[in-house]
CSV table of N, CA and C in Angstrom, one decimal:
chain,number,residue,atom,x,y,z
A,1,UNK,N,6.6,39.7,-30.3
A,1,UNK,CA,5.8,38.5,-30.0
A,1,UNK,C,6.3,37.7,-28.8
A,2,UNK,N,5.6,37.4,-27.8
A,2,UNK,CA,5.8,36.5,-27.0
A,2,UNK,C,5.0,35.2,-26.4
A,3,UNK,N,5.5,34.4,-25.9
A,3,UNK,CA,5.0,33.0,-25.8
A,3,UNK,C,5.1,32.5,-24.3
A,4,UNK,N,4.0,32.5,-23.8
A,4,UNK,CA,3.7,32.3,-22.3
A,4,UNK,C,2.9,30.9,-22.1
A,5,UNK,N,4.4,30.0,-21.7
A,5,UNK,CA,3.8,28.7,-21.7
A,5,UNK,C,3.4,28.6,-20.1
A,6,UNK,N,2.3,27.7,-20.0
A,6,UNK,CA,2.2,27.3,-18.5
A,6,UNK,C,1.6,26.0,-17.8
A,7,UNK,N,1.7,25.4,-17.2
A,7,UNK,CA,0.4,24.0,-16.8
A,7,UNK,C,1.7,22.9,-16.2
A,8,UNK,N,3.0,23.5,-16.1
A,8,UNK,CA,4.1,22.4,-15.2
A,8,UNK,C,3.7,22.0,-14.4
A,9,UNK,N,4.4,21.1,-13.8
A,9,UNK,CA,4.0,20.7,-12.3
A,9,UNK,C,4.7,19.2,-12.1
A,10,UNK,N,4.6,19.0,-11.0
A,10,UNK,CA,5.2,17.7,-10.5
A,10,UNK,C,3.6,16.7,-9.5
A,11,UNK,N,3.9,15.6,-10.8
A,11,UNK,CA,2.7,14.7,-10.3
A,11,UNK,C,3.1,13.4,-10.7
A,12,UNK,N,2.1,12.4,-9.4
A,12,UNK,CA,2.4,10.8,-9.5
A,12,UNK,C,2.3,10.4,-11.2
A,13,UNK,N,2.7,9.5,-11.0
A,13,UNK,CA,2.7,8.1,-12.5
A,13,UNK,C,1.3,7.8,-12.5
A,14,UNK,N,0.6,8.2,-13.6
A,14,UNK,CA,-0.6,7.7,-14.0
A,14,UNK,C,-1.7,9.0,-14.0
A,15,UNK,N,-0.8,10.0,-13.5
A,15,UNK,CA,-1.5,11.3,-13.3
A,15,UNK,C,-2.1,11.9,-14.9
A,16,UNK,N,-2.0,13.1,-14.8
A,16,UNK,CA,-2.6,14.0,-15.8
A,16,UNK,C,-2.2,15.7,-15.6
A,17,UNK,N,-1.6,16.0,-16.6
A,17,UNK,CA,-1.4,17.5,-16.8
A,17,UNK,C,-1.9,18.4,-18.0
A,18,UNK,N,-2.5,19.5,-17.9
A,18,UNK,CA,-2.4,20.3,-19.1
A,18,UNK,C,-1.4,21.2,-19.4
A,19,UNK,N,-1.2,21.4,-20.2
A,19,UNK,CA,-0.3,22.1,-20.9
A,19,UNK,C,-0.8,23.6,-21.5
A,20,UNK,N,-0.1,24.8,-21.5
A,20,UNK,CA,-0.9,25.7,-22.4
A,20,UNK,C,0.1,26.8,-22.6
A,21,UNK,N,-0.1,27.5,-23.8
A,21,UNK,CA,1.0,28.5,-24.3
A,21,UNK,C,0.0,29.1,-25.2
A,22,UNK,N,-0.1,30.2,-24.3
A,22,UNK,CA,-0.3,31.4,-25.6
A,22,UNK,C,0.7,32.5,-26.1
A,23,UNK,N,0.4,32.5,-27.3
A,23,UNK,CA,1.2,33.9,-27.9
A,23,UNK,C,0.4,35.3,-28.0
A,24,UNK,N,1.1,36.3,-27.7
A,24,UNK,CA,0.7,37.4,-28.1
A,24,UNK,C,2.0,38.8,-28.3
A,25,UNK,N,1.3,39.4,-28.7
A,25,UNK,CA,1.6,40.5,-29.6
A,25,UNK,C,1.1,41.4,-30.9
A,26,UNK,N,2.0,41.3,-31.9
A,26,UNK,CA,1.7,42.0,-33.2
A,26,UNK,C,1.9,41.0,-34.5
A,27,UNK,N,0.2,39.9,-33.8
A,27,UNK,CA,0.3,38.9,-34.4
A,27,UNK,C,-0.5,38.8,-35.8
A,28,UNK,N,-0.1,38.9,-36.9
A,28,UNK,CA,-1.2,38.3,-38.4
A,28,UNK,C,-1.5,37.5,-38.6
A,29,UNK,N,-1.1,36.3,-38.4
A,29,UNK,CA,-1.5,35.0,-38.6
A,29,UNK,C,-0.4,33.9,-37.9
A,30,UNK,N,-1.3,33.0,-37.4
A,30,UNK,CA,-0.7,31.6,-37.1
A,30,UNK,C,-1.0,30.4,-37.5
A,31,UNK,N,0.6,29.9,-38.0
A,31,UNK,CA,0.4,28.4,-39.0
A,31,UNK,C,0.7,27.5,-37.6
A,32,UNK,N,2.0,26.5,-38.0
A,32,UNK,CA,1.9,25.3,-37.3
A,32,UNK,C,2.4,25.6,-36.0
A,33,UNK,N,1.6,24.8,-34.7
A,33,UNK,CA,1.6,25.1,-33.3
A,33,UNK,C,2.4,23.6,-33.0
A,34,UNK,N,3.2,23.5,-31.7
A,34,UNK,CA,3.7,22.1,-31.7
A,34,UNK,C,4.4,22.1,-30.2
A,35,UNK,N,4.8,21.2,-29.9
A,35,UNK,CA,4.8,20.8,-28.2
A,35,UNK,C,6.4,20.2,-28.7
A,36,UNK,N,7.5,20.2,-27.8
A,36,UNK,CA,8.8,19.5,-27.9
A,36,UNK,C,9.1,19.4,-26.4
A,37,UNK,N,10.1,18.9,-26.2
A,37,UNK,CA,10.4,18.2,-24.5
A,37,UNK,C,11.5,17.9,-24.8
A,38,UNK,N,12.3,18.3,-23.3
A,38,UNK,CA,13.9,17.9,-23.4
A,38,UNK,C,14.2,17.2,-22.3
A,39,UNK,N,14.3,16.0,-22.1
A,39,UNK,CA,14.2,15.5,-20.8
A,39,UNK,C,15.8,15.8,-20.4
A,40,UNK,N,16.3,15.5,-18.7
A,40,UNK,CA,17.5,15.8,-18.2
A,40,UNK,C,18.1,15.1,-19.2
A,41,UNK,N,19.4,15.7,-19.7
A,41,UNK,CA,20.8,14.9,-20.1
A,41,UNK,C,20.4,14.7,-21.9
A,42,UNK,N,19.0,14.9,-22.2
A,42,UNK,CA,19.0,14.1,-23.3
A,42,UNK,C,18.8,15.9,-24.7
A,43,UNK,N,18.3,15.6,-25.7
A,43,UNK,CA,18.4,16.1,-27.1
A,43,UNK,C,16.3,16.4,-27.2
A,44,UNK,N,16.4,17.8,-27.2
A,44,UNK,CA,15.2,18.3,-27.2
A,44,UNK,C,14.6,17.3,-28.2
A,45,UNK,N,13.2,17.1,-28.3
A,45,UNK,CA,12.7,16.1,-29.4
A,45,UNK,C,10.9,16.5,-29.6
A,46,UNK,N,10.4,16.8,-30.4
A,46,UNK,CA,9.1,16.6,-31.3
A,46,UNK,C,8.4,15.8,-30.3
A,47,UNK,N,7.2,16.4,-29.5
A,47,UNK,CA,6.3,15.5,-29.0
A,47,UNK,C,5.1,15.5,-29.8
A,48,UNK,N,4.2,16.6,-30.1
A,48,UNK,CA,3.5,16.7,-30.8
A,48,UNK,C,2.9,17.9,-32.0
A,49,UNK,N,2.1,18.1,-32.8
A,49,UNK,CA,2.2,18.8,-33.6
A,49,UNK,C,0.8,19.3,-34.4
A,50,UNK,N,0.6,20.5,-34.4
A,50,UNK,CA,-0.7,20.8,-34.9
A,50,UNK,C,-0.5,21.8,-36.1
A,51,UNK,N,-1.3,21.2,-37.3
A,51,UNK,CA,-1.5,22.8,-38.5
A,51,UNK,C,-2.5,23.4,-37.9
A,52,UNK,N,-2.6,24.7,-38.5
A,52,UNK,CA,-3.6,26.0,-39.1
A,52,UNK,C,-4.9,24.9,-39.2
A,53,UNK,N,-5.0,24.2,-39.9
A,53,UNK,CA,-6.1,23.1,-40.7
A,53,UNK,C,-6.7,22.1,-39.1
A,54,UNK,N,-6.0,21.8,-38.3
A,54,UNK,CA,-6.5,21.2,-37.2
A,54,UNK,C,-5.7,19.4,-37.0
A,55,UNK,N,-4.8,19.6,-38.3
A,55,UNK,CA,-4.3,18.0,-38.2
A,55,UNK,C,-3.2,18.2,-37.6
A,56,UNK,N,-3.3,16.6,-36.7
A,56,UNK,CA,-2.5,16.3,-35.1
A,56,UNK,C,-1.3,15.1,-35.8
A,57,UNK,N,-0.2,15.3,-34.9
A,57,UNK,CA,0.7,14.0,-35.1
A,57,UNK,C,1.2,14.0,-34.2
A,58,UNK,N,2.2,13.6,-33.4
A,58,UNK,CA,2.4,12.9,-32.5
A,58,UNK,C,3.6,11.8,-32.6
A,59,UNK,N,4.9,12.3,-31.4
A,59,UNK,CA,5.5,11.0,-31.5
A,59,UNK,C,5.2,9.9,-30.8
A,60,UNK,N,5.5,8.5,-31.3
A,60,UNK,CA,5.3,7.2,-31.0
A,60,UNK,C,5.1,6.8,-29.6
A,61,UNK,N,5.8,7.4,-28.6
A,61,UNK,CA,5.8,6.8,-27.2
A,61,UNK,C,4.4,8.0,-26.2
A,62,UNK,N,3.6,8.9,-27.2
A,62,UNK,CA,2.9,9.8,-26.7
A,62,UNK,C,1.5,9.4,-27.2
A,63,UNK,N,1.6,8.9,-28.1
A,63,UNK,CA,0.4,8.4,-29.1
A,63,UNK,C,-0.6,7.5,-28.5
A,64,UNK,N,-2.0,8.2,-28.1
A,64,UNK,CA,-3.1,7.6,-27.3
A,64,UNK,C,-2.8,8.0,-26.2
A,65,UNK,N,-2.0,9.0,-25.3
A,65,UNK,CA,-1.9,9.7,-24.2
A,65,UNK,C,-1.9,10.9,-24.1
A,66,UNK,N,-1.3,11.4,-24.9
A,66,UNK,CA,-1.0,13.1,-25.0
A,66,UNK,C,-1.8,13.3,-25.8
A,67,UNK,N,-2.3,14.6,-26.1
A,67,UNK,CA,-3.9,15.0,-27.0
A,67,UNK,C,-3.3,17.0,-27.2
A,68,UNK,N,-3.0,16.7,-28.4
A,68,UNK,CA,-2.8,18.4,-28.9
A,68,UNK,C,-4.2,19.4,-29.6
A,69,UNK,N,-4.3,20.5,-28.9
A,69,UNK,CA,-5.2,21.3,-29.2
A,69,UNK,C,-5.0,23.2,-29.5
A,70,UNK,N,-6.4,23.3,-30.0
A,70,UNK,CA,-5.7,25.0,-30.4
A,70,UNK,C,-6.7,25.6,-30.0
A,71,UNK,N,-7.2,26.8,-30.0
A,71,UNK,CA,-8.1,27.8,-30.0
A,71,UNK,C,-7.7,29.1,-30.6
A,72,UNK,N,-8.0,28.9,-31.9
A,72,UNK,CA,-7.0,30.2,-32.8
A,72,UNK,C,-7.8,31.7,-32.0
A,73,UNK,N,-9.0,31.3,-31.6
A,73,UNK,CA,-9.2,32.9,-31.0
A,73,UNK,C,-8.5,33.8,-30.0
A,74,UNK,N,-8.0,32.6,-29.5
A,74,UNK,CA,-6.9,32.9,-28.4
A,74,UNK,C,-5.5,32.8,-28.2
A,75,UNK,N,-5.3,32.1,-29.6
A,75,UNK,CA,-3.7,32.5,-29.8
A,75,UNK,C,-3.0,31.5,-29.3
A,76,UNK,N,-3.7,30.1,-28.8
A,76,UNK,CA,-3.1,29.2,-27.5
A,76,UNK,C,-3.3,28.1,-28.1
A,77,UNK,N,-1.8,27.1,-27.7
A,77,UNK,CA,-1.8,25.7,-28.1
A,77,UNK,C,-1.9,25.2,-26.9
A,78,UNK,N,-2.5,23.7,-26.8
A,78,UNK,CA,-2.7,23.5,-25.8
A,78,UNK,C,-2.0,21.7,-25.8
A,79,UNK,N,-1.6,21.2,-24.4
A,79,UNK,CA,-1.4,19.7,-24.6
A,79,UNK,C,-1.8,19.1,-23.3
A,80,UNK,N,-2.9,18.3,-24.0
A,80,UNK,CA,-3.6,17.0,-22.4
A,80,UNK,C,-2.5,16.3,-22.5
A,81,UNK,N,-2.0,16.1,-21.1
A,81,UNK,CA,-1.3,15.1,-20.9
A,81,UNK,C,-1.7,13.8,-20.4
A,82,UNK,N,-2.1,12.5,-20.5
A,82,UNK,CA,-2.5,11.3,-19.5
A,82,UNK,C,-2.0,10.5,-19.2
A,83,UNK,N,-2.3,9.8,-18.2
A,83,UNK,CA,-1.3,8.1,-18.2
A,83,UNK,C,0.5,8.9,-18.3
A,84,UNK,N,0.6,9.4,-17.4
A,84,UNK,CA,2.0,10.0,-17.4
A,84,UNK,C,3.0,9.4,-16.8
A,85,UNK,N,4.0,9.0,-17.3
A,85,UNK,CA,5.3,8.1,-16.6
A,85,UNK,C,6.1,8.4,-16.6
A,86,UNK,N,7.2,8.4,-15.8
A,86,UNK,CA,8.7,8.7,-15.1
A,86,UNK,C,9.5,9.1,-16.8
A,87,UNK,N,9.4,8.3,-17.6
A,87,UNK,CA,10.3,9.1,-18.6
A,87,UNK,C,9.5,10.3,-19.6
A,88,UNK,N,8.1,10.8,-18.9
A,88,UNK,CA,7.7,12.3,-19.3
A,88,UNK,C,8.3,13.2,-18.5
A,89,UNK,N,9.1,12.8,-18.2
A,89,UNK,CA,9.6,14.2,-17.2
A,89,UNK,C,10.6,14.9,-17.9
A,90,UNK,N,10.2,15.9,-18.2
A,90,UNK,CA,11.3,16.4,-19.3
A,90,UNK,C,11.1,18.2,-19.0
A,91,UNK,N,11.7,19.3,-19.4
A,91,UNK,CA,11.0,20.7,-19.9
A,91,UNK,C,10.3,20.5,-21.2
A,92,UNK,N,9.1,21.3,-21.2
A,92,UNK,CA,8.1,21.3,-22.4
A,92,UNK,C,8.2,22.9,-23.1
A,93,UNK,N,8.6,22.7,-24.0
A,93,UNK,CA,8.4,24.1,-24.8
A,93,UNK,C,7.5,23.8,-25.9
A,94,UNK,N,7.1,25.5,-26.0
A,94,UNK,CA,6.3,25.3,-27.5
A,94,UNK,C,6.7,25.7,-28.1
A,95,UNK,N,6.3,25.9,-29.4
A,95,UNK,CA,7.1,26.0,-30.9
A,95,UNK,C,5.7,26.5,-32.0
A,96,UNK,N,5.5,27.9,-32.5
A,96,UNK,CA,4.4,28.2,-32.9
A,96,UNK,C,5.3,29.5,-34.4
A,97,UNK,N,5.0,29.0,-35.2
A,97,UNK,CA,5.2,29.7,-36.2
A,97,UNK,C,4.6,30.9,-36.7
A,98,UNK,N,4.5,32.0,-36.8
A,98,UNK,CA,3.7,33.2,-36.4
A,98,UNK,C,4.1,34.6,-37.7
A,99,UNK,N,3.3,34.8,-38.5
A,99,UNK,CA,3.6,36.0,-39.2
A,99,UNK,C,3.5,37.6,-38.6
A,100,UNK,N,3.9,38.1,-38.9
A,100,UNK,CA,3.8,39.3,-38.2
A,100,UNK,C,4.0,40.7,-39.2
A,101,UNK,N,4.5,41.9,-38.9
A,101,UNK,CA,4.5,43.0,-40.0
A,101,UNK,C,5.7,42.5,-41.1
A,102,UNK,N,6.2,41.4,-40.6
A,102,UNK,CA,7.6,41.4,-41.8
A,102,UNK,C,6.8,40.3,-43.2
A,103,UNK,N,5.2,40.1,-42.7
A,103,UNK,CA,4.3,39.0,-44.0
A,103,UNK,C,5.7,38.0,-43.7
A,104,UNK,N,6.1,37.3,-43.3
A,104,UNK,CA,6.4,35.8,-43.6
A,104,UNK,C,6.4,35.3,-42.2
A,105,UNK,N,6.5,33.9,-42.0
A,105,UNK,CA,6.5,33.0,-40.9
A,105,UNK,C,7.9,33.0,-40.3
A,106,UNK,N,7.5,33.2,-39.1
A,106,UNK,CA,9.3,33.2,-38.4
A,106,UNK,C,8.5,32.1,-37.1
A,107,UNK,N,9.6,31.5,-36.4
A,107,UNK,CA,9.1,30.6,-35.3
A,107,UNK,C,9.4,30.7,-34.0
A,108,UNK,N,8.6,31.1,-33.3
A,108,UNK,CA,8.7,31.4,-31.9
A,108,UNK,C,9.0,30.4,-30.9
A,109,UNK,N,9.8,30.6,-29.8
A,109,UNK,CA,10.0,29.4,-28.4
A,109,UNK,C,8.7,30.0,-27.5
A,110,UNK,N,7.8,29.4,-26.5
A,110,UNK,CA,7.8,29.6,-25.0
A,110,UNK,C,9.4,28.8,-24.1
A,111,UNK,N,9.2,30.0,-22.9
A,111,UNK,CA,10.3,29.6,-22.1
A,111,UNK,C,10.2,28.4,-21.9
A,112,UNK,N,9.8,27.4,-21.6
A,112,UNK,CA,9.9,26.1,-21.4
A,112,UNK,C,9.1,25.9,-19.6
A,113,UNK,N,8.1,24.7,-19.0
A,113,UNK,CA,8.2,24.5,-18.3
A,113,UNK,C,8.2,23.1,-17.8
A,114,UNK,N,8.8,22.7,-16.5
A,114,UNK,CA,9.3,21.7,-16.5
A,114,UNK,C,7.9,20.5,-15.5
A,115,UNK,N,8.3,19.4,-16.3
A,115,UNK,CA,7.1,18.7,-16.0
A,115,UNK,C,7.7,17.2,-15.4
A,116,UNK,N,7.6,16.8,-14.5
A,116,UNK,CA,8.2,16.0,-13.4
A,116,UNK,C,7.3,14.8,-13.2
A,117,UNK,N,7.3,13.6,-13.3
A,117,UNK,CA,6.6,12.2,-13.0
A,117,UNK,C,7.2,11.6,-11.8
A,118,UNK,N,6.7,11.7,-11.4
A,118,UNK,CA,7.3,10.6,-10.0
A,118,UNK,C,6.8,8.9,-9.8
A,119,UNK,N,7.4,8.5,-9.7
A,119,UNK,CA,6.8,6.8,-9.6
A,119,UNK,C,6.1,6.7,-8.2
């Protein structure tokens, strides 16, 4: 299984990015999909979060800007980013829980890419 995240980039304060990571391989089923960020110097952290079922959550400083999505046909979580500011600049990995020939859920990384705000 692999996880090919993509949609980085370096853009002004107030801008907008998408985000996108698909998985593929020797995949049976996928449960929960989710977005984390490690900004320079700091402790990777939970940005947002999607079930199988389609329910979103979200941490507090993202909430009403960032927008998590799926398209299970394609294996791809997705994250709108908006209204973006100097402390979103962080690396973005995904985080997608995935069954495969072993029948249970093991949890996959994409490589991470890095997402830059400039003032």
């Amino acid at each position: 299984v692999q996880l090919q995240a993509s949609g980085g980039g370096l853009v002004q304060a107030g801008g907008s990015l998408r985000l996108s990571c698909a998985a593929s391989g020797s995949i049976l089923s996928i449960n929960n999909m989710a977005w984390y960020r490690q900004p320079p110097g700091k402790q990777r952290e939970l940005v947002a979060g999607i079930t199988s079922g389609g329910s979103t959550s979200y941490t507090a400083s993202v909430k009403d800007r960032f927008t998590i999505s799926r398209d299970n046909a394609k294996n791809t979580v997705y994250l709108q980013m908006n209204s973006l500011n100097p402390e979103d600049t962080a690396v973005y990995y995904c985080n997608v829980f995935i069954m495969t020939a072993t029948s249970r859920y093991d949890d996959y990384w994409g490589q991470g890419t890095q997402v830059t705000v400039s003032s």
